[in-house]
Short mmCIF file of C-alpha atoms in Angstrom, two decimals:
data_model
loop_
_atom_site.label_atom_id
_atom_site.label_comp_id
_atom_site.label_asym_id
_atom_site.label_seq_id
_atom_site.Cartn_x
_atom_site.Cartn_y
_atom_site.Cartn_z
CA MET A 1 71.07 26.81 -32.49
CA LEU A 2 68.90 28.87 -30.16
CA ARG A 3 70.07 32.12 -31.73
CA ILE A 4 69.23 30.81 -35.20
CA LYS A 5 65.67 30.01 -34.07
CA GLU A 6 65.31 33.48 -32.54
CA ALA A 7 66.55 35.04 -35.79
CA MET A 8 64.02 32.99 -37.78
CA VAL A 9 61.20 34.11 -35.52
CA LEU A 10 62.28 37.74 -35.87
CA LEU A 11 62.50 37.38 -39.66
CA ASN A 12 58.98 35.94 -39.80
CA ILE A 13 57.63 38.83 -37.73
CA VAL A 14 59.35 41.43 -39.94
CA SER A 15 58.09 39.75 -43.11
CA PHE A 16 54.60 39.67 -41.65
CA PHE A 17 54.53 43.45 -41.08
CA VAL A 18 56.15 44.17 -44.46
CA CYS A 19 53.44 42.15 -46.17
CA VAL A 20 50.77 44.01 -44.25
CA TRP A 21 52.27 47.32 -45.35
CA LEU A 22 52.47 46.19 -48.97
CA ASN A 23 48.90 44.99 -48.89
CA LEU A 24 47.66 48.30 -47.50
CA SER A 25 49.75 50.27 -49.99
CA ILE A 26 48.33 48.40 -52.94
CA SER A 27 44.73 48.63 -51.73
CA THR A 28 44.92 52.40 -51.06
CA MET A 29 47.20 53.12 -54.09
CA VAL A 30 49.67 54.96 -51.84
CA PHE A 31 52.69 53.16 -53.29
CA VAL A 32 51.89 52.28 -56.86
CA PRO A 33 54.50 52.35 -59.65
CA PHE A 34 51.73 52.05 -62.21
CA GLN A 35 48.43 53.78 -62.70
CA SER A 36 46.38 50.80 -61.46
CA PRO A 37 47.26 47.83 -59.20
CA ARG A 38 48.10 44.56 -60.93
CA PRO A 39 45.79 41.69 -59.89
CA GLN A 40 48.64 39.16 -60.22
CA LEU A 41 50.81 41.15 -57.81
CA GLN A 42 47.87 41.46 -55.41
CA ARG A 43 47.32 37.69 -55.35
CA SER A 44 51.00 36.89 -54.84
CA VAL A 45 51.20 39.32 -51.94
CA ASP A 46 48.08 37.78 -50.36
CA VAL A 47 49.54 34.29 -50.62
CA PHE A 48 52.86 35.39 -49.14
CA LEU A 49 51.03 37.19 -46.36
CA LEU A 50 48.97 34.11 -45.52
CA ASN A 51 52.00 31.81 -45.40
CA ALA A 52 54.00 34.23 -43.27
CA SER A 53 51.16 34.72 -40.78
CA SER A 54 50.59 30.97 -40.47
CA ARG A 55 54.30 30.44 -39.71
CA VAL A 56 54.19 33.12 -37.03
CA GLN A 57 51.06 31.56 -35.48
CA LYS A 58 52.70 28.13 -35.34
CA VAL A 59 55.68 29.60 -33.51
CA PHE A 60 53.68 31.51 -30.92
CA LYS A 61 50.71 29.16 -30.55
CA LYS A 62 52.65 25.98 -29.83
CA CYS A 63 50.75 24.32 -26.97
CA SER A 64 52.29 22.94 -23.81
CA PRO A 65 51.23 19.55 -22.34
CA LYS A 66 48.30 19.74 -19.95
CA GLN A 67 49.19 18.50 -16.49
CA THR A 68 45.75 18.54 -14.81
CA VAL A 69 43.16 16.02 -16.03
CA VAL A 70 39.76 15.06 -14.63
CA PHE A 71 38.59 11.77 -16.14
CA LEU A 72 35.12 10.86 -14.90
CA LYS A 73 34.91 7.08 -15.22
CA THR A 74 31.64 5.53 -16.36
CA HIS A 75 30.71 1.91 -15.68
CA LYS A 76 31.34 -0.85 -18.25
CA THR A 77 32.48 1.49 -21.03
CA GLY A 78 36.18 0.59 -21.31
CA SER A 79 37.15 3.28 -18.81
CA THR A 80 39.78 1.13 -17.06
CA THR A 81 41.95 1.18 -20.20
CA LEU A 82 41.73 4.96 -20.50
CA ALA A 83 42.42 5.39 -16.79
CA ARG A 84 45.65 3.37 -17.14
CA ILE A 85 46.78 5.64 -20.03
CA ILE A 86 46.28 8.77 -17.93
CA GLU A 87 47.77 7.21 -14.79
CA LEU A 88 50.91 6.16 -16.66
CA TYR A 89 51.42 9.72 -17.87
CA GLY A 90 50.87 11.08 -14.37
CA TYR A 91 53.23 8.54 -12.81
CA ARG A 92 56.03 9.26 -15.30
CA ASN A 93 55.71 12.99 -14.64
CA SER A 94 55.38 12.67 -10.81
CA LEU A 95 51.94 14.29 -10.70
CA ALA A 96 49.58 14.28 -7.70
CA PHE A 97 46.74 11.71 -7.82
CA VAL A 98 43.44 11.66 -5.98
CA ARG A 99 43.62 8.54 -3.80
CA LYS A 100 42.06 7.51 -0.49
CA ILE A 101 44.20 7.10 2.61
CA GLY A 102 43.15 3.52 3.36
CA GLU A 103 45.12 1.08 1.22
CA ARG A 104 42.57 -1.74 1.47
CA GLN A 105 39.62 0.47 0.61
CA SER A 106 38.29 0.72 -2.93
CA ILE A 107 39.75 3.73 -4.68
CA HIS A 108 36.35 4.50 -6.23
CA TYR A 109 33.22 6.11 -4.83
CA GLY A 110 30.68 4.22 -6.99
CA ASN A 111 27.43 6.10 -7.42
CA ARG A 112 28.07 8.53 -4.56
CA ARG A 113 28.49 12.26 -4.99
CA PHE A 114 31.41 14.20 -3.65
CA ASN A 115 30.86 16.98 -1.18
CA ASN A 116 33.04 19.77 0.15
CA LEU A 117 34.50 17.47 2.82
CA SER A 118 35.27 14.45 0.62
CA HIS A 119 38.90 15.46 0.14
CA HIS A 120 39.50 14.99 3.88
CA ALA A 121 39.74 11.25 3.16
CA PHE A 122 42.39 11.75 0.43
CA LEU A 123 46.10 11.21 0.64
CA PRO A 124 47.70 14.67 0.83
CA PRO A 125 49.67 15.73 -2.24
CA PRO A 126 53.46 15.41 -2.03
CA ASN A 127 55.09 17.99 0.24
CA VAL A 128 51.74 18.93 1.81
CA THR A 129 51.08 18.34 5.52
CA ARG A 130 48.27 16.01 6.47
CA GLY A 131 45.23 18.09 7.43
CA ASP A 132 46.25 21.21 5.48
CA TYR A 133 43.15 20.84 3.33
CA THR A 134 43.37 24.26 1.65
CA ASN A 135 46.53 23.04 -0.12
CA TYR A 136 45.04 19.70 -1.17
CA LYS A 137 45.35 20.31 -4.91
CA TYR A 138 45.74 17.45 -7.38
CA ASN A 139 46.65 16.85 -11.03
CA ILE A 140 45.06 13.50 -11.89
CA PHE A 141 41.52 12.30 -11.16
CA THR A 142 40.48 8.87 -12.55
CA LEU A 143 37.70 7.64 -10.25
CA HIS A 144 34.14 6.36 -10.40
CA VAL A 145 31.96 9.04 -8.85
CA ARG A 146 28.83 10.99 -9.74
CA TYR A 147 29.80 14.16 -11.55
CA ASP A 148 29.75 17.47 -9.70
CA ARG A 149 32.14 19.90 -11.37
CA LYS A 150 32.05 22.55 -8.66
CA VAL A 151 33.12 20.11 -5.95
CA ILE A 152 35.72 18.29 -8.08
CA ASP A 153 37.34 21.51 -9.29
CA GLY A 154 37.62 22.57 -5.64
CA PHE A 155 40.50 20.15 -5.03
CA MET A 156 42.08 20.16 -8.52
CA LYS A 157 44.84 22.45 -9.69
CA ALA A 158 44.12 25.36 -12.01
CA ASP A 159 42.58 24.90 -15.47
CA PRO A 160 41.81 21.15 -15.44
CA ILE A 161 40.84 19.32 -18.62
CA HIS A 162 37.55 17.41 -18.18
CA ILE A 163 36.90 14.25 -20.19
CA THR A 164 34.65 11.19 -20.02
CA LEU A 165 33.88 8.06 -22.04
CA LEU A 166 30.58 6.72 -23.43
CA ARG A 167 29.53 3.39 -24.94
CA GLU A 168 26.66 2.31 -27.15
CA PRO A 169 23.77 1.84 -24.65
CA SER A 170 22.72 -1.68 -25.64
CA LYS A 171 26.32 -2.94 -25.30
CA GLN A 172 26.77 -1.17 -21.97
CA PHE A 173 23.46 -2.63 -20.76
CA GLU A 174 24.46 -6.20 -21.67
CA SER A 175 27.88 -5.87 -20.05
CA ALA A 176 26.46 -4.39 -16.83
CA PHE A 177 23.61 -6.94 -16.69
CA VAL A 178 26.15 -9.79 -16.68
CA PHE A 179 28.87 -8.17 -14.56
CA PHE A 180 26.65 -6.93 -11.71
CA GLY A 181 24.66 -10.18 -11.47
CA THR A 182 21.29 -8.68 -12.34
CA GLY A 183 20.16 -12.02 -13.73
CA GLN A 184 19.65 -13.38 -10.20
CA PHE A 185 16.43 -11.35 -9.99
CA VAL A 186 15.06 -12.75 -13.27
CA ASN A 187 13.80 -16.33 -13.14
CA ILE A 188 13.50 -18.46 -16.25
CA PRO A 189 12.12 -22.01 -16.52
CA ARG A 190 14.64 -24.74 -15.89
CA GLN A 191 15.61 -26.93 -18.79
CA ARG A 192 16.61 -30.56 -18.77
CA SER A 193 19.81 -29.93 -20.66
CA ARG A 194 22.28 -27.54 -19.12
CA PRO A 195 22.62 -24.50 -21.41
CA ASN A 196 25.86 -22.58 -21.48
CA HIS A 197 26.50 -19.37 -19.55
CA THR A 198 25.75 -16.93 -22.35
CA TYR A 199 22.52 -18.67 -23.39
CA ARG A 200 21.08 -18.43 -19.88
CA TYR A 201 21.92 -14.74 -19.75
CA TYR A 202 20.41 -14.24 -23.18
CA GLU A 203 17.15 -15.76 -21.94
CA LYS A 204 17.26 -13.64 -18.79
CA ILE A 205 17.91 -10.42 -20.75
CA LYS A 206 15.14 -11.29 -23.17
CA GLN A 207 12.71 -12.04 -20.35
CA PHE A 208 13.63 -8.83 -18.52
CA LEU A 209 13.27 -6.54 -21.54
CA LEU A 210 9.81 -7.90 -22.32
CA ASN A 211 8.52 -6.15 -19.20
CA PRO A 212 11.17 -4.55 -16.94
CA LYS A 213 8.53 -3.38 -14.44
CA GLN A 214 7.76 -7.01 -13.68
CA TYR A 215 11.20 -7.26 -12.05
CA PRO A 216 11.43 -4.25 -9.71
CA LYS A 217 14.59 -5.43 -7.95
CA ALA A 218 16.47 -5.78 -11.22
CA ALA A 219 14.99 -2.56 -12.64
CA SER A 220 16.07 -0.60 -9.58
CA ILE A 221 19.76 -1.35 -10.23
CA HIS A 222 20.97 1.87 -11.81
CA TYR A 223 23.92 0.17 -13.55
CA ILE A 224 21.51 -1.22 -16.18
CA ASN A 225 19.15 1.74 -16.32
CA ASN A 226 20.64 4.85 -18.00
CA ASP A 227 23.76 4.52 -15.90
CA GLN A 228 25.99 6.70 -18.09
CA ILE A 229 23.93 9.86 -17.84
CA PHE A 230 23.27 9.04 -14.18
CA ASP A 231 27.03 9.03 -13.54
CA LEU A 232 27.21 12.40 -15.31
CA GLY A 233 24.77 13.99 -12.87
CA LEU A 234 21.17 13.39 -14.02
CA ASN A 235 18.96 12.17 -11.17
CA ALA A 236 16.78 9.08 -11.63
CA GLU A 237 13.46 10.95 -11.44
CA TYR A 238 14.26 12.82 -14.70
CA LEU A 239 15.20 9.83 -16.84
CA LEU A 240 11.96 10.11 -18.86
CA ASN A 241 11.88 13.90 -19.06
CA ASP A 242 13.27 14.81 -22.49
CA LYS A 243 13.52 18.51 -21.64
CA VAL A 244 15.72 17.89 -18.59
CA ILE A 245 17.71 15.28 -20.52
CA ASN A 246 18.48 17.79 -23.30
CA GLU A 247 19.47 20.41 -20.72
CA THR A 248 21.80 17.88 -19.08
CA ILE A 249 23.37 16.98 -22.44
CA ALA A 250 23.95 20.67 -23.17
CA ARG A 251 25.60 21.13 -19.78
CA ILE A 252 27.85 18.10 -20.31
CA ASN A 253 28.81 19.39 -23.76
CA LYS A 254 29.77 22.71 -22.19
CA ASP A 255 31.68 21.20 -19.24
CA MET A 256 33.59 18.47 -21.03
CA ASP A 257 36.59 19.32 -23.17
CA LEU A 258 36.17 15.97 -24.93
CA VAL A 259 33.71 13.07 -24.72
CA LEU A 260 35.36 9.91 -26.02
CA ILE A 261 33.37 7.08 -27.64
CA ASN A 262 34.19 3.42 -27.02
CA GLU A 263 33.23 2.37 -30.55
CA TYR A 264 35.72 4.96 -31.89
CA TYR A 265 38.43 4.32 -29.31
CA ASP A 266 41.55 5.04 -31.37
CA GLU A 267 39.93 8.02 -33.10
CA SER A 268 38.99 9.44 -29.71
CA LEU A 269 42.53 9.04 -28.40
CA VAL A 270 44.00 10.88 -31.39
CA LEU A 271 41.63 13.76 -30.66
CA LEU A 272 42.62 13.56 -27.00
CA SER A 273 46.27 14.01 -27.95
CA LYS A 274 45.36 17.41 -29.41
CA VAL A 275 43.19 18.42 -26.45
CA LEU A 276 45.89 17.53 -23.91
CA CYS A 277 48.80 18.45 -26.20
CA TRP A 278 50.37 15.06 -25.45
CA ARG A 279 52.45 13.01 -27.85
CA LEU A 280 50.76 10.05 -29.53
CA GLU A 281 53.37 7.86 -27.81
CA ASP A 282 51.89 8.88 -24.45
CA LEU A 283 48.51 7.37 -25.39
CA VAL A 284 49.46 3.87 -26.57
CA TYR A 285 47.70 1.16 -24.58
CA LEU A 286 46.89 -2.48 -23.96
CA PRO A 287 43.16 -3.21 -23.46
CA ARG A 288 42.07 -3.79 -19.83
CA ASN A 289 39.14 -5.69 -18.29
CA GLU A 290 37.90 -6.83 -21.68
CA ARG A 291 35.67 -9.89 -21.54
CA PRO A 292 36.40 -12.93 -23.71
CA ASP A 293 33.99 -13.44 -26.59
CA SER A 294 32.66 -16.61 -24.95
CA LYS A 295 31.29 -14.51 -22.08
CA LYS A 296 29.54 -11.95 -24.27
CA VAL A 297 25.82 -12.34 -24.93
CA ALA A 298 24.95 -12.20 -28.63
CA MET A 299 21.89 -9.96 -28.77
CA PRO A 300 19.95 -9.65 -32.04
CA GLU A 301 19.12 -6.16 -33.29
CA GLU A 302 15.50 -6.42 -32.18
CA LEU A 303 16.60 -7.10 -28.60
CA ARG A 304 19.21 -4.34 -28.76
CA GLN A 305 16.54 -1.88 -29.79
CA LYS A 306 14.52 -2.78 -26.70
CA ALA A 307 17.64 -2.22 -24.59
CA ARG A 308 18.03 1.25 -26.15
CA GLU A 309 14.41 2.06 -25.37
CA TRP A 310 14.95 0.97 -21.77
CA ASN A 311 18.05 3.23 -21.71
CA HIS A 312 16.28 6.12 -23.40
CA ALA A 313 18.33 8.93 -21.78
CA ASP A 314 21.63 7.17 -22.43
CA THR A 315 20.66 6.71 -26.08
CA MET A 316 19.99 10.44 -26.48
CA LEU A 317 23.31 11.22 -24.77
CA TYR A 318 25.27 8.75 -26.90
CA ASN A 319 23.78 9.82 -30.24
CA PHE A 320 24.55 13.48 -29.53
CA PHE A 321 28.21 12.91 -28.70
CA VAL A 322 28.81 10.49 -31.59
CA GLU A 323 27.85 13.32 -33.93
CA ARG A 324 29.96 15.74 -31.91
CA LEU A 325 32.95 13.39 -32.22
CA LYS A 326 32.57 13.29 -36.02
CA GLU A 327 32.52 17.09 -36.08
CA ARG A 328 35.72 17.18 -34.02
CA ILE A 329 37.40 14.81 -36.49
CA ILE A 330 36.54 17.17 -39.36
CA GLU A 331 37.86 20.12 -37.35
CA TYR A 332 41.11 18.22 -36.76
CA GLY A 333 42.05 18.63 -40.39
CA PRO A 334 43.42 16.49 -43.25
CA SER A 335 46.25 15.08 -41.13
CA PHE A 336 43.82 13.05 -38.99
CA LYS A 337 43.99 9.87 -41.10
CA GLU A 338 47.77 9.88 -41.10
CA ASP A 339 47.94 10.46 -37.33
CA LEU A 340 45.41 7.68 -36.76
CA ARG A 341 47.48 5.30 -38.87
CA ARG A 342 50.68 6.17 -36.97
CA PHE A 343 48.93 5.76 -33.62
CA ARG A 344 47.58 2.31 -34.47
CA ASN A 345 51.04 1.22 -35.62
CA MET A 346 52.51 2.42 -32.30
CA THR A 347 49.90 0.48 -30.32
CA ALA A 348 50.50 -2.67 -32.37
CA GLU A 349 54.26 -2.32 -31.80
CA VAL A 350 53.78 -2.09 -28.01
CA ARG A 351 51.65 -5.22 -28.04
CA ARG A 352 54.19 -7.04 -30.20
CA ASN A 353 57.25 -6.00 -28.19
CA CYS A 354 55.82 -6.23 -24.67
CA VAL A 355 53.43 -9.20 -24.77
CA GLY A 356 54.22 -10.92 -28.05
CA GLY A 357 50.86 -10.04 -29.53
CA GLN A 358 48.88 -11.91 -26.87
CA VAL A 359 45.33 -10.82 -26.09
CA VAL A 360 44.26 -11.06 -22.44
CA LYS A 361 40.53 -10.91 -21.82
CA GLY A 362 38.83 -11.10 -18.46
CA PRO A 363 38.21 -8.85 -15.47
CA ARG A 364 41.30 -7.85 -13.48
CA LYS A 365 43.64 -10.10 -15.48
CA SER A 366 47.15 -8.95 -16.29
CA TYR A 367 49.42 -9.61 -19.23
CA THR A 368 52.46 -11.88 -19.16
CA PRO A 369 55.54 -9.92 -20.27
CA THR A 370 57.80 -11.41 -22.94
CA ALA A 371 61.60 -11.42 -22.90
CA ASN A 372 61.52 -7.65 -23.36
CA ASN A 373 61.11 -6.79 -19.69
CA SER A 374 61.77 -3.07 -20.03
CA VAL A 375 60.35 -0.55 -17.56
CA GLU A 376 57.91 0.69 -20.18
CA CYS A 377 56.61 -2.83 -20.80
CA GLN A 378 56.23 -3.40 -17.06
CA PHE A 379 54.05 -0.29 -16.84
CA HIS A 380 51.81 -1.57 -19.62
CA THR A 381 51.52 -5.18 -18.48
CA GLU A 382 51.31 -5.12 -14.69
CA ALA A 383 48.02 -5.59 -12.86
CA PRO A 384 45.96 -2.56 -11.77
CA SER A 385 46.70 -3.31 -8.11
CA LYS A 386 50.45 -3.00 -8.73
CA MET A 387 50.01 0.25 -10.62
CA ASN A 388 47.90 1.61 -7.79
CA LYS A 389 50.63 0.57 -5.33
CA ARG A 390 53.22 2.48 -7.37
CA ILE A 391 51.03 5.58 -7.30
CA ARG A 392 50.44 5.31 -3.56
CA GLN A 393 54.16 4.96 -2.87
CA GLN A 394 54.88 7.99 -5.03
CA MET A 395 52.22 9.91 -3.09
CA GLY A 396 53.84 8.93 0.21
CA ALA A 397 51.12 6.55 1.38
CA GLY A 398 53.56 4.82 3.75
CA THR A 399 53.77 7.93 5.92
CA HIS A 400 50.04 8.14 6.57
CA SER A 401 47.99 5.82 8.75
CA ALA A 402 44.37 5.10 7.87
CA ASN A 403 43.65 4.29 11.54
CA HIS A 404 42.70 7.12 13.88
CA GLY A 405 44.11 9.74 11.53
CA ILE A 406 47.55 9.74 13.24
CA TRP A 407 50.53 10.84 11.22
CA MET A 408 53.24 8.16 11.49
CA PRO A 409 56.71 8.58 9.94
CA LYS A 410 58.31 5.63 8.20
CA THR A 411 61.47 5.21 10.32
CA LYS A 412 61.47 4.34 13.99
CA LYS A 413 64.09 6.97 14.82
CA LYS A 414 61.74 9.83 13.96
CA ILE A 415 58.84 8.51 16.03
CA SER A 416 58.19 10.77 18.97
CA LYS A 417 58.20 9.29 22.48
CA GLN A 418 54.48 9.75 22.90
CA PHE A 419 53.83 7.35 20.01
CA LYS A 420 56.49 4.77 20.90
CA PRO A 421 55.15 1.59 22.49
CA GLN A 422 56.58 1.27 26.00
CA THR A 423 58.82 -1.69 26.69
CA LYS A 424 58.83 -3.66 29.90
CA LYS A 425 61.86 -1.80 31.27
CA GLN A 426 60.23 1.59 30.75
CA ILE A 427 57.03 0.59 32.52
CA PRO A 428 57.07 1.38 36.28
CA LYS A 429 57.10 -1.64 38.57
CA HIS A 430 53.75 -0.84 40.08
CA VAL A 431 52.22 -0.90 36.58
CA GLN A 432 53.98 -3.97 35.23
CA PRO A 433 52.03 -7.24 35.33
CA GLN A 434 53.07 -9.18 38.42
CA THR A 435 54.88 -12.47 37.98
CA LYS A 436 54.29 -15.54 40.05
CA LYS A 437 57.23 -14.82 42.33
CA GLN A 438 55.99 -11.33 43.11
CA ILE A 439 52.47 -12.47 44.01
CA PRO A 440 52.04 -13.21 47.74
CA LYS A 441 51.58 -16.84 48.65
CA HIS A 442 48.08 -16.36 49.96
CA VAL A 443 47.06 -14.83 46.61
CA GLN A 444 48.85 -17.24 44.26
CA PRO A 445 46.73 -20.01 42.74
CA GLN A 446 47.32 -23.17 44.64
CA ILE A 447 49.37 -25.80 42.93
CA LYS A 448 48.79 -29.51 43.22
CA LYS A 449 51.11 -30.08 46.18
CA GLN A 450 49.51 -27.34 48.21
CA ILE A 451 45.96 -28.64 47.79
CA PRO A 452 44.85 -30.94 50.65
CA LYS A 453 43.98 -34.49 49.77
CA HIS A 454 40.35 -34.12 50.77
CA VAL A 455 40.01 -31.19 48.28
CA LYS A 456 41.73 -32.86 45.34
CA PRO A 457 39.46 -34.14 42.58
CA GLN A 458 39.00 -37.83 43.05
CA THR A 459 40.36 -40.20 40.45
CA LYS A 460 38.67 -43.30 39.15
CA LYS A 461 40.48 -45.67 41.53
CA GLN A 462 39.46 -43.72 44.59
CA ILE A 463 35.75 -43.62 43.68
CA PRO A 464 33.63 -46.73 44.39
CA LYS A 465 31.91 -48.29 41.44
CA HIS A 466 28.45 -47.52 42.73
CA VAL A 467 29.31 -43.79 42.82
CA TYR A 468 30.55 -43.16 39.26
CA LYS A 469 29.86 -44.09 35.72
CA PHE A 470 32.15 -43.60 32.79
CA THR A 471 31.93 -43.66 29.03
CA TYR A 472 34.47 -44.62 26.41
CA LYS A 473 35.01 -42.35 23.43
CA SER A 474 38.26 -42.10 21.48
CA ASN A 475 40.16 -43.69 24.40
CA ASN A 476 39.09 -40.85 26.71
CA ILE A 477 37.25 -41.68 29.95
CA SER A 478 34.73 -39.22 31.31
CA ILE A 479 34.00 -39.81 34.98
CA ILE A 480 30.61 -38.58 36.13
CA PRO A 481 30.14 -38.65 39.93
CA ARG A 482 26.69 -39.46 41.29
CA VAL A 483 24.83 -36.70 43.04
CA LYS A 484 22.03 -37.64 45.44
CA GLN A 485 21.73 -41.14 43.99
CA LYS A 486 21.00 -39.71 40.50
CA VAL A 487 23.32 -40.75 37.72
CA VAL A 488 24.08 -38.09 35.13
CA ILE A 489 26.00 -39.28 32.09
CA GLN A 490 27.76 -36.75 29.86
CA ARG A 491 29.62 -37.42 26.66
CA SER A 492 33.16 -36.29 26.56
CA SER A 493 34.10 -33.83 23.83
CA ARG A 494 37.28 -33.97 21.88
#
């Protein structure tokens, strides 16, 4: 079979050069059986030449799957779903993930920037010694962090693919306003009847957007103020500078291999399959961290427009990349609609087979698998914490201690003597804690028999009535001796 393919490739190459020779011969009239070239023959040769060259290009330009991906997560844009897609691919292919050493720490860095020393807190890649930072090179990056390509590329393997995800600014604003509790800084008049959750947030959003400067604490929360372009590197002092905003958008367009759009989620994933050269099957998904409709605030268009004005830089960023996405769809070619249809059918089949078509909405909620408990369905349905545990185990997290930076092997047999806790037998006698028998009699605490009678604490019967007073509380008697004819009464504690 392999020899047949090689023969076909060789035949295509030979036909390509023959067609080139024929085309040149006809155009220069070097090999012409007639006095003038025939237009019909010229057209047929051109068509054959085009088909042969396209076949040769398909053979030699077949892409290979990309193994190094940098996905810069943005807040409240549906990035958790996309991160799970990429993490599943990386886990199946045993790729190296960027993860912190501490298991109980958050895997994200929030709104902080990386620096050249940030990778010192990462788990080392498989087969790399802890502390050998020059060889800390990773395949998969799916974290919340402020974008700095130079620093991120410093600990990624060669030729990474950079992607990110954007959402319509008014929707992102509403989601972040509710999720991050910004409403606590906006007071609205109390009403006699108790309005539902979404109505109160609607009133708070409406009140805030009337005059955001009136609520400085809420306005200072970057999650609701142009957070998407802030995550992508634009500092807060330039959020109203259109020139700097346009320069930032141009830089992002140059750096990113693809900017996905939440409102065109499936279309974006089909484009991503071409960028990464992954199969469509590798990109099927179940939605994650999606809020139920009862928790979403219904904002009228007038209020949404005010939210877009408040997120002016994000609106410019979003509008640019929506148009860029539409251009990429056109560049994809006529097969895009068919590929989109096939991809949606695959996603629907996963939902039907793995979770019986159920829709789970809510932060950090996991799906309940159906009778089909295959490994693939477990990957799709399990909670993010379990998936993160799988990744950490694959990265060898059990061999690295987050405390004191000490490398600790898993098995006790391999632990060196200097790290083994000493047992009582190994501890010299002069170091071991002394027992009662070893303590000299004059040092030992005196027991009841050894204490003279005149030193023993007096009991109630031995004390005259005029000397003590006692109180009753929960059947406990507290005896308070008199001192210098002054009676001091204390209450006994349980």
